[in-house]
Every structure is written in structure tokens, then in C-alpha cells.
XYZ file of C-alpha atoms in Angstrom:
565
model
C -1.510 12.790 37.315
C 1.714 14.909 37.124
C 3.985 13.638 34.058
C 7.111 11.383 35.277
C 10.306 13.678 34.911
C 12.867 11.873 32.114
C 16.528 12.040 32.075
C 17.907 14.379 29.468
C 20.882 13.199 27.354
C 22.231 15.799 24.917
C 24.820 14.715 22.146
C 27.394 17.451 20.861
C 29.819 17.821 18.247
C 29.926 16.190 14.854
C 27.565 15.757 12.441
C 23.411 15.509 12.934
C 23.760 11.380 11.264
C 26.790 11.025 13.290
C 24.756 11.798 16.402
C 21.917 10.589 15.670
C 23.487 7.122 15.116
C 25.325 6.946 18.543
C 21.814 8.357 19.851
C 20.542 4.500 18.543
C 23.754 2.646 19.965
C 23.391 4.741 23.721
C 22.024 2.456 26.582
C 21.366 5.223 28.640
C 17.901 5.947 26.911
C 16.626 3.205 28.848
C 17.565 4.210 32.699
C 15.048 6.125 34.725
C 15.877 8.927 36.555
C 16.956 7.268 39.860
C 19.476 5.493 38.135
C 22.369 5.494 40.781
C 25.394 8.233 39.372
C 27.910 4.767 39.657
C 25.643 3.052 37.498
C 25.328 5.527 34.667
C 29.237 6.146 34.206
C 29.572 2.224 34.152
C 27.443 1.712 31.540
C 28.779 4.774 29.748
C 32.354 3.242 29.684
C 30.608 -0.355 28.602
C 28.773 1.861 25.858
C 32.433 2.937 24.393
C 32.996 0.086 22.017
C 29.244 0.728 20.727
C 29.792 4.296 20.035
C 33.070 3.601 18.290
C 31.457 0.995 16.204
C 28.718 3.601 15.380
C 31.639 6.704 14.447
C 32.812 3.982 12.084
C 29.906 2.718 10.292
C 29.832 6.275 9.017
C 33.568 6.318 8.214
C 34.699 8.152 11.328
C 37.361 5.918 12.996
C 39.555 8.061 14.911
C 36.437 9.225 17.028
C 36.604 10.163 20.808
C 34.324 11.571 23.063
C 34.480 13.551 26.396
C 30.931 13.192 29.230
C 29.780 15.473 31.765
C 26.502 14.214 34.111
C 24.890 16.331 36.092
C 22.054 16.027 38.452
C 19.153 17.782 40.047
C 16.509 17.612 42.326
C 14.708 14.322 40.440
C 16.351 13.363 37.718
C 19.633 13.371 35.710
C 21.606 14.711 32.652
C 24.324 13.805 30.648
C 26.026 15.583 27.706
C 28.377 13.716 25.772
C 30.749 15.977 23.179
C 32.144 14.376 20.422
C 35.578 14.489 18.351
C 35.336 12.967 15.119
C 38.147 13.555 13.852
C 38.965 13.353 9.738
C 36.589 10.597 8.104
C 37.770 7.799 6.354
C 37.569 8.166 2.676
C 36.729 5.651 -0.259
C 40.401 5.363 -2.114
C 39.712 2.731 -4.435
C 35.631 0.330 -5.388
C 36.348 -2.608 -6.855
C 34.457 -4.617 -8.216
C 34.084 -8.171 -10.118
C 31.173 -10.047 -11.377
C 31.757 -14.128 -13.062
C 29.122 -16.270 -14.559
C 26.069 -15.862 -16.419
C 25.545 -12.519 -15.302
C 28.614 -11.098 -16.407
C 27.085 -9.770 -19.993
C 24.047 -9.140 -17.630
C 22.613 -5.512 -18.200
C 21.330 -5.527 -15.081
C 24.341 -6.421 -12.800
C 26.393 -4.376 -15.532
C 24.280 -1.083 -14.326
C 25.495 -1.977 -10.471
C 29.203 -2.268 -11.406
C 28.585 1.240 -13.607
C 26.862 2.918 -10.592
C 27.445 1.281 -7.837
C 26.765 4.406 -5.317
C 30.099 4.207 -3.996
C 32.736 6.449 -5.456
C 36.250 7.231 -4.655
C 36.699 10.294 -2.396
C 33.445 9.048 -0.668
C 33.318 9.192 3.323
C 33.274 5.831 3.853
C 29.686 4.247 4.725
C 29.596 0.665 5.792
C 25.630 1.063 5.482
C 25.888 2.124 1.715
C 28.047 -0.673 1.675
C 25.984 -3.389 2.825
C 23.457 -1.612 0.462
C 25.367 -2.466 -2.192
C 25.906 -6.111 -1.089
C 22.273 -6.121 -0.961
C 21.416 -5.266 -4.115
C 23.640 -7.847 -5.651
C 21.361 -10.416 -3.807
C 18.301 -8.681 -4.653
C 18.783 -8.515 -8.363
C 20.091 -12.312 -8.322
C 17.011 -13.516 -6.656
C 14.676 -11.559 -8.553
C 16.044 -12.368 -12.068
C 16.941 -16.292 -11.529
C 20.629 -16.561 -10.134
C 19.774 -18.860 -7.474
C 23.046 -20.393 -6.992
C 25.117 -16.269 -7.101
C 27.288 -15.927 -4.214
C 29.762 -13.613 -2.647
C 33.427 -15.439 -3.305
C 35.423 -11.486 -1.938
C 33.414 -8.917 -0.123
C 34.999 -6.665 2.420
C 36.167 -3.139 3.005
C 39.656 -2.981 3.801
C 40.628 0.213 6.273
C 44.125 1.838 6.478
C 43.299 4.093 9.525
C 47.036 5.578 9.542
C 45.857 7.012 5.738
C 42.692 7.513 6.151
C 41.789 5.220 3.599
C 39.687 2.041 2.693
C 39.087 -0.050 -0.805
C 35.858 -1.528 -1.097
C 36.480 -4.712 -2.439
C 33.055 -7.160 -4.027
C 33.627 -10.204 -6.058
C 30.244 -11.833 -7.282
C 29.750 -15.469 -9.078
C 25.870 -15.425 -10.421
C 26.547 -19.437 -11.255
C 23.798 -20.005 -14.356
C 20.587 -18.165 -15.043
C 17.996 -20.295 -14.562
C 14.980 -21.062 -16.717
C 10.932 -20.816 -16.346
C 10.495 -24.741 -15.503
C 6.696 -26.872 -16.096
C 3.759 -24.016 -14.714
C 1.786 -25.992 -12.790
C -1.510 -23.740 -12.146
C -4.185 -24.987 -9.101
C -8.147 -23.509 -9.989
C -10.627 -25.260 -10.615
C -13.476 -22.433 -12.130
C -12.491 -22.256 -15.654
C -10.674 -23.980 -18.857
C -6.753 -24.124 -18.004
C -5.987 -23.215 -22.091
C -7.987 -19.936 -20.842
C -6.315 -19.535 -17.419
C -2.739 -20.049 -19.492
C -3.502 -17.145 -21.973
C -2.814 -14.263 -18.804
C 0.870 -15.955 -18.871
C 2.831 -13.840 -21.285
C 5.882 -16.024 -20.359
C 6.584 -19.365 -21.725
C 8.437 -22.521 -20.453
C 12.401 -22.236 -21.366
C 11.844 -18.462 -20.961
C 14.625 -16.625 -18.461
C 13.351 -16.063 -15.272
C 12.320 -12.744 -13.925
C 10.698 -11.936 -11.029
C 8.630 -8.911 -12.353
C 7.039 -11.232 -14.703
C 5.674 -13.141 -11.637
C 4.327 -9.936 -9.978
C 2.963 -8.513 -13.473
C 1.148 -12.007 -13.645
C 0.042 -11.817 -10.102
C -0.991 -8.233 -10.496
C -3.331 -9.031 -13.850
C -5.366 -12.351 -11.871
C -6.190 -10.334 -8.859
C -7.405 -7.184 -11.230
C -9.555 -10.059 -13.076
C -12.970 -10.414 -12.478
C -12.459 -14.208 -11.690
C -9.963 -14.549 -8.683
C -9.578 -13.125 -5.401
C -6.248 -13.731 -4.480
C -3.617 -15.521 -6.740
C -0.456 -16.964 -4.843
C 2.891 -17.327 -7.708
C 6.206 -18.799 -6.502
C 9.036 -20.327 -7.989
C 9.698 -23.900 -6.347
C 13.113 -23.386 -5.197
C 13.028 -26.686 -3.396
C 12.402 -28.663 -6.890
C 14.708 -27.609 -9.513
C 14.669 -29.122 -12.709
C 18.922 -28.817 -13.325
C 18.767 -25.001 -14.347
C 15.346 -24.823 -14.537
C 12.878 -23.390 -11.863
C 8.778 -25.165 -11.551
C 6.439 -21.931 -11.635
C 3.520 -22.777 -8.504
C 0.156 -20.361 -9.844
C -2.671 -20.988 -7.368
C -5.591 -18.949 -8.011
C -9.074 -18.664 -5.487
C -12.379 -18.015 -7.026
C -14.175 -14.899 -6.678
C -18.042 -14.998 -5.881
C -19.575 -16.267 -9.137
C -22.440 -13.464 -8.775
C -22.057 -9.873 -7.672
C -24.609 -7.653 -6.880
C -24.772 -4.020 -5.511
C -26.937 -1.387 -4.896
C -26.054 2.152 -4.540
C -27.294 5.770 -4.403
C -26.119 9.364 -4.975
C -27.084 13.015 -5.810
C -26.112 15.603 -8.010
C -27.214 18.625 -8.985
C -27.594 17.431 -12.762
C -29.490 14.723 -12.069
C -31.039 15.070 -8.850
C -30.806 11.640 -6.870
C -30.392 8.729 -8.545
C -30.110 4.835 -7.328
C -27.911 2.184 -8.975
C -28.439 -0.902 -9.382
C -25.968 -3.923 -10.781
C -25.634 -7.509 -11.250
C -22.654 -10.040 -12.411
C -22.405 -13.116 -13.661
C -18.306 -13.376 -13.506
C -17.758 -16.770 -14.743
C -20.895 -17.625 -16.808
C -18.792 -20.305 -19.081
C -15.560 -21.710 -18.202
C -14.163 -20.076 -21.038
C -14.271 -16.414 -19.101
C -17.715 -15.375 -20.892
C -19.310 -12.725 -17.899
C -22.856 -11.067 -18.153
C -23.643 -7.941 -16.415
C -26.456 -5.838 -15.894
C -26.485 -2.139 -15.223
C -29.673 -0.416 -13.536
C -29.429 3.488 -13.145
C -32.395 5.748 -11.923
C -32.947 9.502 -11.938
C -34.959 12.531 -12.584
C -33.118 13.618 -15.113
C -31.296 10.709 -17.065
C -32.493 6.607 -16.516
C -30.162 3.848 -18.350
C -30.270 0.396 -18.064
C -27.749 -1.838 -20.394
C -27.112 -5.765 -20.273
C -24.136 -6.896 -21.870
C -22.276 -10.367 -22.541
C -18.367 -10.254 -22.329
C -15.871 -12.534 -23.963
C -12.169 -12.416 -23.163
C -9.780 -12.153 -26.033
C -6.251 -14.003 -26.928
C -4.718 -11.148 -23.904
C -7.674 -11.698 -21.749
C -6.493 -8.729 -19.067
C -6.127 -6.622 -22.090
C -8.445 -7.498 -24.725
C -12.186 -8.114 -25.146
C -15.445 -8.309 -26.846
C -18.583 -7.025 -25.537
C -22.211 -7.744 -27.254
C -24.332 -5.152 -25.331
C -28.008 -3.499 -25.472
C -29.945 -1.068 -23.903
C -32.113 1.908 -23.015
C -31.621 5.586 -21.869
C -34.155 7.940 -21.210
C -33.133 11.856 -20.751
C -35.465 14.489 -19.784
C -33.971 18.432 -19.497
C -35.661 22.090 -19.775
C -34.359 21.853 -23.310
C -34.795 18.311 -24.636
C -36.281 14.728 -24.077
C -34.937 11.549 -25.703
C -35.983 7.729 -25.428
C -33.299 6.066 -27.202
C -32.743 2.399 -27.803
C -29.653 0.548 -28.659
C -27.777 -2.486 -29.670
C -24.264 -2.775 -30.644
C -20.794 -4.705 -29.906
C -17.084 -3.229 -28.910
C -13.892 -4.476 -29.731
C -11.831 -3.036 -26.912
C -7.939 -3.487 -26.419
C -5.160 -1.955 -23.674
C -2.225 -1.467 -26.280
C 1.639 -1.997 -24.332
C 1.518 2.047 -25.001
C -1.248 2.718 -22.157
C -3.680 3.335 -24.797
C -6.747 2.075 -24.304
C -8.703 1.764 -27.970
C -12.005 1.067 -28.670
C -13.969 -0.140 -32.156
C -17.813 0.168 -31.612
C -20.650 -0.320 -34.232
C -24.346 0.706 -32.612
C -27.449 0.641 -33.915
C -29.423 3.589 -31.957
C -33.034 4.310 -32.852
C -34.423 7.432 -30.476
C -37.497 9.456 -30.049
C -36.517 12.567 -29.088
C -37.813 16.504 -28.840
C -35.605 19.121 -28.673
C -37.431 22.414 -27.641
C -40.432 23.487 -29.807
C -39.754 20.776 -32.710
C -41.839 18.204 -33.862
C -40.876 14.686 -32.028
C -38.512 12.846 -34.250
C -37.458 9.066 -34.477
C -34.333 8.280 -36.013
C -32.603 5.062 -36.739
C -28.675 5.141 -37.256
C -25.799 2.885 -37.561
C -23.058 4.217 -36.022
C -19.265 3.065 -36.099
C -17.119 4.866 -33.677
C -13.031 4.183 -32.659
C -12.173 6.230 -29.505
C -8.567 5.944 -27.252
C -8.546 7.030 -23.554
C -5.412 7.037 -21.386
C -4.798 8.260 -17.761
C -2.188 8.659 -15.676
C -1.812 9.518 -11.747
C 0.865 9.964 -8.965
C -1.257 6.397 -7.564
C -3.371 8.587 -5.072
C -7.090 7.421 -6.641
C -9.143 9.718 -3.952
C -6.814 12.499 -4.379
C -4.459 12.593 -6.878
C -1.534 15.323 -6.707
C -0.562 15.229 -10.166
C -2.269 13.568 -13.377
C -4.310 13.338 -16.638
C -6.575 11.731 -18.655
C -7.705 12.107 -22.379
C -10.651 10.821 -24.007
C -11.070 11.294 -27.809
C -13.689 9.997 -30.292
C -14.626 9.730 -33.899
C -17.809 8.551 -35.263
C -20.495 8.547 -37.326
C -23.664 7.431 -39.304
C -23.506 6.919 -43.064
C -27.027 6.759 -44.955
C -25.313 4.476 -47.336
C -25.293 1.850 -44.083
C -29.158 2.510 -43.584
C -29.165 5.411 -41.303
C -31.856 8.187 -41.418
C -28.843 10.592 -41.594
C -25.746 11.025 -41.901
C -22.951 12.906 -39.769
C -19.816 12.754 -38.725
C -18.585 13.672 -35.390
C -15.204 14.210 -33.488
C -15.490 14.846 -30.081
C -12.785 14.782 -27.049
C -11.965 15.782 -23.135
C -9.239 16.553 -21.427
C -8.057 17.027 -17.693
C -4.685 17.495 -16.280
C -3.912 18.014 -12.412
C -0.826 19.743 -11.425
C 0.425 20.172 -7.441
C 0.940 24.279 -7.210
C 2.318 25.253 -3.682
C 0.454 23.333 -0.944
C -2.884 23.085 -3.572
C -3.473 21.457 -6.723
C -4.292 23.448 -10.313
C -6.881 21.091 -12.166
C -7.449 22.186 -16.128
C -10.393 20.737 -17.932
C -11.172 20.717 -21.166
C -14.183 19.738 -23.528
C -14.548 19.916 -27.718
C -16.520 18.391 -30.067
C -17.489 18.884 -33.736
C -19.981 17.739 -36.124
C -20.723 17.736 -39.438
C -24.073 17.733 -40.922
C -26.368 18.649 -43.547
C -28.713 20.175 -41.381
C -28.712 20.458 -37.154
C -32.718 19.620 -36.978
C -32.104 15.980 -38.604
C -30.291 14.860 -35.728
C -31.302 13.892 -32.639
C -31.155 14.854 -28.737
C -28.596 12.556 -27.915
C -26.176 13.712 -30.776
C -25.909 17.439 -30.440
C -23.841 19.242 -28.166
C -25.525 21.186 -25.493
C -23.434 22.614 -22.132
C -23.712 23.726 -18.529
C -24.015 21.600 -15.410
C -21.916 20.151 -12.793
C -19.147 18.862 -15.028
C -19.487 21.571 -17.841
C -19.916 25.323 -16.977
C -20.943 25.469 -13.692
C -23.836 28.733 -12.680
C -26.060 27.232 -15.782
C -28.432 24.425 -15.402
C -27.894 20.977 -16.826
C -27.593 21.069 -20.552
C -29.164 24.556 -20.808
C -26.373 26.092 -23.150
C -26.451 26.129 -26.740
C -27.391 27.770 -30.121
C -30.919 29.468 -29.641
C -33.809 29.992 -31.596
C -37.070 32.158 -31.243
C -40.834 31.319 -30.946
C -43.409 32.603 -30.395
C -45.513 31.527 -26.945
C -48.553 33.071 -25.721
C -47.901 36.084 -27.884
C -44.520 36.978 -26.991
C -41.507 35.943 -28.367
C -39.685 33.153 -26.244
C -35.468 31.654 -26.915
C -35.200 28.270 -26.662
C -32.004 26.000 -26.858
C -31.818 23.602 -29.452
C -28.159 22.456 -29.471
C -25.275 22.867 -32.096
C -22.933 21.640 -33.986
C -19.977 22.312 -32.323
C -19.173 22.313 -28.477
C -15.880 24.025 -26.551
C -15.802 24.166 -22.519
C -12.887 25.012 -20.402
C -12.151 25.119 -16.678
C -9.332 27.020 -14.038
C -9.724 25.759 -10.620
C -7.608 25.887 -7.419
C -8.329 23.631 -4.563
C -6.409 24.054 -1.170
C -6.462 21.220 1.616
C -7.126 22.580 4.685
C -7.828 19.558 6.559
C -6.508 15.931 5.889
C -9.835 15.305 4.206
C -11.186 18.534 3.430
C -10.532 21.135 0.917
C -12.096 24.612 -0.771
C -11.651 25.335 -4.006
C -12.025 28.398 -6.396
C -12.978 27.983 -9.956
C -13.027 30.308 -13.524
C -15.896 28.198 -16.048
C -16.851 28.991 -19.742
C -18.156 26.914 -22.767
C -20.973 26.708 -25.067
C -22.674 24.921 -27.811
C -22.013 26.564 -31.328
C -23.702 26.071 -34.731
C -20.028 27.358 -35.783
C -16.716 28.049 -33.718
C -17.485 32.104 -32.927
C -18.902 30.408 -29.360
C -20.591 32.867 -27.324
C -19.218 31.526 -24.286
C -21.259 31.659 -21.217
C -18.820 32.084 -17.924
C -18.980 31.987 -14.367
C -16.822 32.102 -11.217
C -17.561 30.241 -8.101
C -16.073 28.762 -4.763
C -16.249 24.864 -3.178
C -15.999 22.560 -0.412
C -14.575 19.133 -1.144
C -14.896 16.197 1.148
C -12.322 13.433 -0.107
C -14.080 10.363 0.320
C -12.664 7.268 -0.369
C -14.224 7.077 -4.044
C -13.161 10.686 -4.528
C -14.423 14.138 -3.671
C -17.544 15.108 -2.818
C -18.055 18.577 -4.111
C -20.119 21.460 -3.343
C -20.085 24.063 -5.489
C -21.887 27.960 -5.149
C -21.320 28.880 -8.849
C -22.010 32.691 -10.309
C -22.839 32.925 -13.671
C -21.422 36.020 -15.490
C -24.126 35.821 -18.301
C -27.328 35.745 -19.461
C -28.526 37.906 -16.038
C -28.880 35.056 -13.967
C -27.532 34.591 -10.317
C -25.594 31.992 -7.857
C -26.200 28.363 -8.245
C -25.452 25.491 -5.813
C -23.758 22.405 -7.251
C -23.789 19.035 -5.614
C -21.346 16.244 -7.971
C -19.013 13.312 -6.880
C -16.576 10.894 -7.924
C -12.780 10.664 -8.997
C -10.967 13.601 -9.884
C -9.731 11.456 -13.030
């Protein structure tokens, strides 16, 4: 079926907003083409007072305008040409602001910067924006009772001129009135402790959605609902209405996934989210592989900030299996773990680990150590989780095993990653980073899980899983064989360039090296390589044909997913 022809209405003269805005006001859009001629130039001349009301609400009040319609075969045109003549220009803002608000910083900000200056072309929609904001911030920071007692823009046509005139009365700030909070799943004393404002306490609006913000993120409530009761004020004081819904008490999920380090793997989880009304949780984490298997149970107890702030008793099992070592390591510990007001997430940990683990050729070796660790992590993003243009995160950790606490040996151990995205042209630059260093009497006392090994998916891509490191010769079958037995000392870093070509898809290109060291003169294994991402809701799913540069070996294919930070 043929397309229906359209009339064509062209708009000349002026500026693009100027047009653009009379394009809105036009009732001609709306006529089909056999609209009657008669018809058309009526509506036209109706549309005059429109048109001048849209030349002034951009400061243009000496506007005319000329129209020419033509017509062919099946449908019409029109052009209208436009004479704006000189704008009207801001002479004079001022602006007044009485009661409580008047030492306000907030309302002091709007009468510093108000957006309106004098020489302006006059804009009665940055005006109204202005009004607006004046009721915005009132509502949102407790002037319930603010009003406008002046606002209007006086205009001297014959001068060009106008004088935007605003007089604002907050009336009184009012106060946080009772809290009265509607759940019924756990102690109210706990429920209270999220509130990090108090009864007599100002009002604020961004408290509210802070508060809202920290309930939904919890693991006990769906949906929270938080409203001042504007209908039941206390004199100057506001009632705070907090109703909370209950999440599922139990949570369970099963998952799977592949990667090239681990081969597939299924996942396994369960939640108890409200195991005691005081916010006590128990989870249980199930993860099977190949490579690496880990299952961990752990009890959780909120803190005095419960969003920010808790204790976690925990134990567990891991079991790791590469070319170059084995481990079966067993553990049981407790974290102290707290999201500072600087971002900074900290964590105090104190583990006792025993492991039986063979590294290479050695002799299988159980250790037992204590181990107190403190690590911070922060991250930051532009808010795009799957695919973020711009961002970083930093992880850095410091522990250790003391003899003189009971341990088999002692070390000490700083270790730390970094990643930082950055948007480059119509593509993204993504740095990464890994170090770590140890200090021990000798490498052979520790165990698997506590030496640094690299290569992999998320280390230098072209080598296998954990297969770079210090070396050492033996002797098999009668010839002389190097095997990787880890080091001391680990340093990795990583250039890569991704490119979307599709909404979802992208290909990247990528510059690796790293390696485990006994010292820091690292003989660092590289490689170069190119990759298709798939941006999945979780993050990309990357495929990776890596080629290492060393050790004579060829390409290698790299399956890995997950968020980019």
C-alpha cells in the first residue's frame, strides 16, 4: 500500500528554538492534505495569537510573520517566514527571600545563581524554571507553608526591556515529627538503627530517599514506602510514615557457567534472610568445577549501621587442582566488615586455614596457620553495571601468619589489584593491574594457596590457568623437566581496547604480561590477542583468541564472564 502524501509546512527566519517552538504552537500539523485552501488561512490567522505567545516566551515580542501556501496535485504546502525583530533583554533579577530560609544555604545558592542574568534574552521558560526550583527545594527540605507573595516579569516593549521580579516567604522549617514504621518481620530497635535521622531533626527530603534507598538494598524488604504525613502536622513538626514489605524468608538459586580457567562449573546457594528477628542471616555457598570446588556456610549479624556494618562467622572448604599444583584447604574464621562515609569499604579478618597441598614435584605438605588480614576495596562507575563507560575499582590487602600465634610458618603478605576504565573515542581503554609480595623464610614452607602463580583468563591471557611462575628442574624419565612452583612476588598488567559495534556487541584488542617472581627482576611472559564481547545483562561475555609471545607456545581461546568492575 502506497504511503499517504503529508502536507509540508516549512518555517523560515529566526532562530532554530524560535522555530521550533512556533512548530509546537502551529495547528496546521494536524490537517490532512484535502484540507480546503479557506480552511487553512483561517486557522492560520486564529494561530496568530499562539505564535506571538510562542516569539515571546523566548523574549521576542515585536515578532511578525509573512505565509505563502501553495498547492499541488494531492496535497498542500505552506511556508511561513518570520521577523523577529530585537529580543527582549533581562535589565534588572530581583530577588527576595523572608522566613526561615533566609540564612538557608540552599535558597542562598538560588538567589547567588539564579540562571537569570542581566543582558539575558528574556526566557519566560527559564523563568518558570526558576519559580520551580524555589518550590522544589521548599518541598524537599521542609518549608511546607513557602509561598510566592511577588513573582512576575515586568516587560517594557518600547525599551526592550523586562525585570524579573521573585519574592519568596519559606514560613518555618519544619521538624522530623514521631516515625511511625509498619513491618512486622523483625525487632523495631533493629529496624530503627537504618534511620540515621532522629526526631526534632530538620527535615530533608534526601534523608528519606537515602533511607528508602538502604531498606530496599537490604536483604530483608522488598519494597519500602517513606512519606512525610502532610495531612497530620504536629505545629512545625512533620509524622515520618516507613512501611516496609518482607522479602522471601529463604532464597535459593542455582546457576551455571564456563570459563576457560575452570572449565564449567555449577553454583549452587541458599539464604536464610531473617533467621532471628534481630537481622541474624545464614547463607550457604555451593560452587563446582574441574578446576577449583568451594563450598562456605556463614552466619551474619548486622552491626550498630546495619546497611554498613557487619559481622560474619564463616567456614569452609576449597579444593584446587592445576598442571602445577593441588590444594585441599580447610577454613574457619570471622570478618569485621564496615562501608566507611569515604566509600571505603574495610575489612578485619582472622582465619584459621589448615591445607594439604602439592605444588609440582614436592612432597605433599599440611600446614596450619592463623592468619589476620585488613583489606579496603572501593569502586566507582558512570552507573552503567553491564557496561560501564568510565570507572575503577581497587582492592588491596595485608596479611599474615605469625608462628608466635601457632602457625606452622610465618609470612607476611601485601597483595593488591587495580582496574580503571576510561571512554577513548567511540571505545573504551580498560587498564588492569595485579601485585603482590611476600615475605618469607623460605618459598617451599608455604603452601599452594599462598604463593603467587599467573596466567589465565583474568591474568595473562595465551598461558594456561596458573601456569606462570618461578621454575625449577627435575629430573623425569631421564631427562631434565621445568616445573612451576610459584614465587614470592607477583606483577601482571593489561592494555585493552574494546569498540561497540553493535548495541550489544563489541571486539576488543588486548597487550598482556605478568609473572610470578622469587624477586622483582620478573621475567614477564606477554601476549597479544583479539575478542568478541556479548554484553549481557550481568556483564560481558568474552571470547578471547590470545597469542602468547613466550615460552614457544601458540594461540589460545579464552572463554570468561562477568562485570567489567
Amino acid at each position: 500500500m502506497a504511503a499517504q502524501p503529508k502536507p509540508k509546512i516549512e518555517i523560515k527566519g529566526g532562530s532554530e528554538a524560535l522555530r521550533e517552538n512556533i512548530r509546537h504552537f502551529l495547528p496546521l500539523y494536524d490537517e490532512a492534505c484535502n484540507t480546503p485552501p479557506w480552511r487553512l488561512r483561517s486557522l492560520l490567522r486564529e494561530s496568530e495569537r499562539e505564535i506571538a505567545a510562542a516569539g515571546q516566551a523566548l523574549g521576542y515580542y515585536r515578532l511578525t510573520f509573512e505565509h505563502e501556501l501553495t498547492r499541488t496535485d494531492d496535497c498542500w504546502n505552506m511556508v511561513v517566514t518570520l521577523t523577529p525583530g530585537d529580543p527582549v533583554l533581562v535589565q534588572e533579577v530581583r530577588i527576595v527571600i523572608s522566613g526561615d530560609g533566609v540564612s538557608d544555604p540552599a535558597f542562598q545558592r538560588i538567589q547567588e545563581k539564579p540562571d537569570i542574568a542581566k543582558g539575558d534574552r528574556l526566557n519566560h521558560g527559564r523563568y518558570e524554571t526558576l519559580k520551580n526550583r524555589f518550590t522544589t527545594l521548599a518541598a524537599n527540605r521542609g518549608y511546607f507553608d513557602g509561598k510566592f507573595q511577588h513573582a512576575r516579569v515586568a516587560v517594557n516593549v518600547g525599551e526592550n526591556a523586562a525585570v524579573v521580579e521573585l519574592v519568596y516567604d519559606t514560613g518555618p522549617r519544619y521538624r522530623i515529627g514521631t516515625i511511625n514504621i509498619e513491618q512486622d518481620i523483625l525487632n523495631d530497635g533493629f529496624v530503627q538503627r537504618y534511620i540515621e535521622f532522629k526526631e526534632g531533626d530538620y527535615y530533608n527530603a534526601e534523608e528519606l530517599l537515602e533511607l528508602k534507598s538502604r531498606y530496599n538494598n537490604s536483604n530483608f524488604f522488598s519494597t519500602s514506602t517513606i512519606a512525610p504525613d502532610l495531612q497530620n502536622l504536629e505545629g512545625e513538626s512533620v509524622p515520618i510514615n516507613i512501611s516496609l514489605e518482607a522479602r522471601k524468608r529463604y532464597s535459593y538459586s542455582v546457576g551455571a557457567g564456563v570459563a576457560t580457567d575452570t572449565g564449567p562449573r555449577l553454583l549452587f546457594g541458599f539464604e536464610d534472610r531473617y533467621i532471628s528477628r534481630r537481622g541474624h542471616s545464614l547463607t550457604a555457598d555451593l560452587s563446582l568445577s574441574e578446576v577449583t570446588s568451594t563450598f562456605e556456610t556463614a552466619y551474619n549479624i548486622p552491626m550498630t549501621r546495619p546497611a554498613d556494618e557487619y559481622l560474619k562467622v564463616y567456614t569452609g572448604y576449597e579444593r584446587t587442582n592445576t598442571e602445577s599444583s593441588r590444594s585441599d584447604l580447610y577454613k574457619i574464621g570471622s570478618s569485621y566488615t564496615r562501608f566507611e562515609d569515604n566509600d571505603w569499604l574495610y575489612t578485619y579478618a582472622l582465619n584459621y586455614e589448615r591445607e594439604d597441598s602439592v605444588v609440582g614435584s614436592e612432597d605433599e605438605k599440611r600446614t596450619h596457620l592463623i592468619i589476620p588480614s585488613v583489606s579496603i576495596f572501593r569502586t566507582e562507575h558512570d552507573g552503567n553495571i553491564s557496561y560501564p563507560r568510565r570507572g575503577w575499582n581497587l582492592l588491596a590487602r595485608l596479611s599474615g601468619s605469625p608462628e608466635t600465634l601457632g602457625s606452622s610458618t610465618s609470612f607476611i603478605q601485601l597483595y593488591g589489584r587495580a582496574k580503571y576504565i576510561y571512554p577513548l573515542g567511540k571505545g573504551r581503554l580498560l587498564l588492569r593491574t595485579e601485585a603482590g609480595m611476600t615475605e618469607v623464610d623460605e618459598l617451599t614452607e608455604l603452601p599452594a594457596s599462598v604463593r603467587f602463580f599467573a596466567g589465565g583468563d583474568a591474568s595473562v591471557r595465551g598461558y594456561d590457568y596458573k601456569s606462570l611462575g618461578p621454575k625449577k628442574d627435575i629430573e623425569v624419565d631421564g631427562e631434565v623437566v621445568r616445573e612451576v612452583v610459584g614465587g614470592n612476588n607477583l606483577l601482571v598488567t593489561s592494555v585493552e581496547y574494546d569498540y561497540l559495534v553493535r548495541p550489544k556487541w563489541a571486539v576488543a584488542a588486548f597487550y598482556d604480561q605478568g609473572n610470578a617472581g622469587d624477586d622483582f627482576d620478573f621475567d614477564f611472559a606477554r601476549s597479544v590477542g583479539l575478542g568478541v564481547r556479548w554484553i549481557s545483562p550481568i556483564g560481558p561475555v568474552r571470547v578471547d583468541v590470545a597469542k602468547a609471545l613466550d615460552e614457544g607456545r601458540g594461540w589460545a581461546l579464552h572463554l570468561s564472564m562477568g562485570p567489567d568492575l
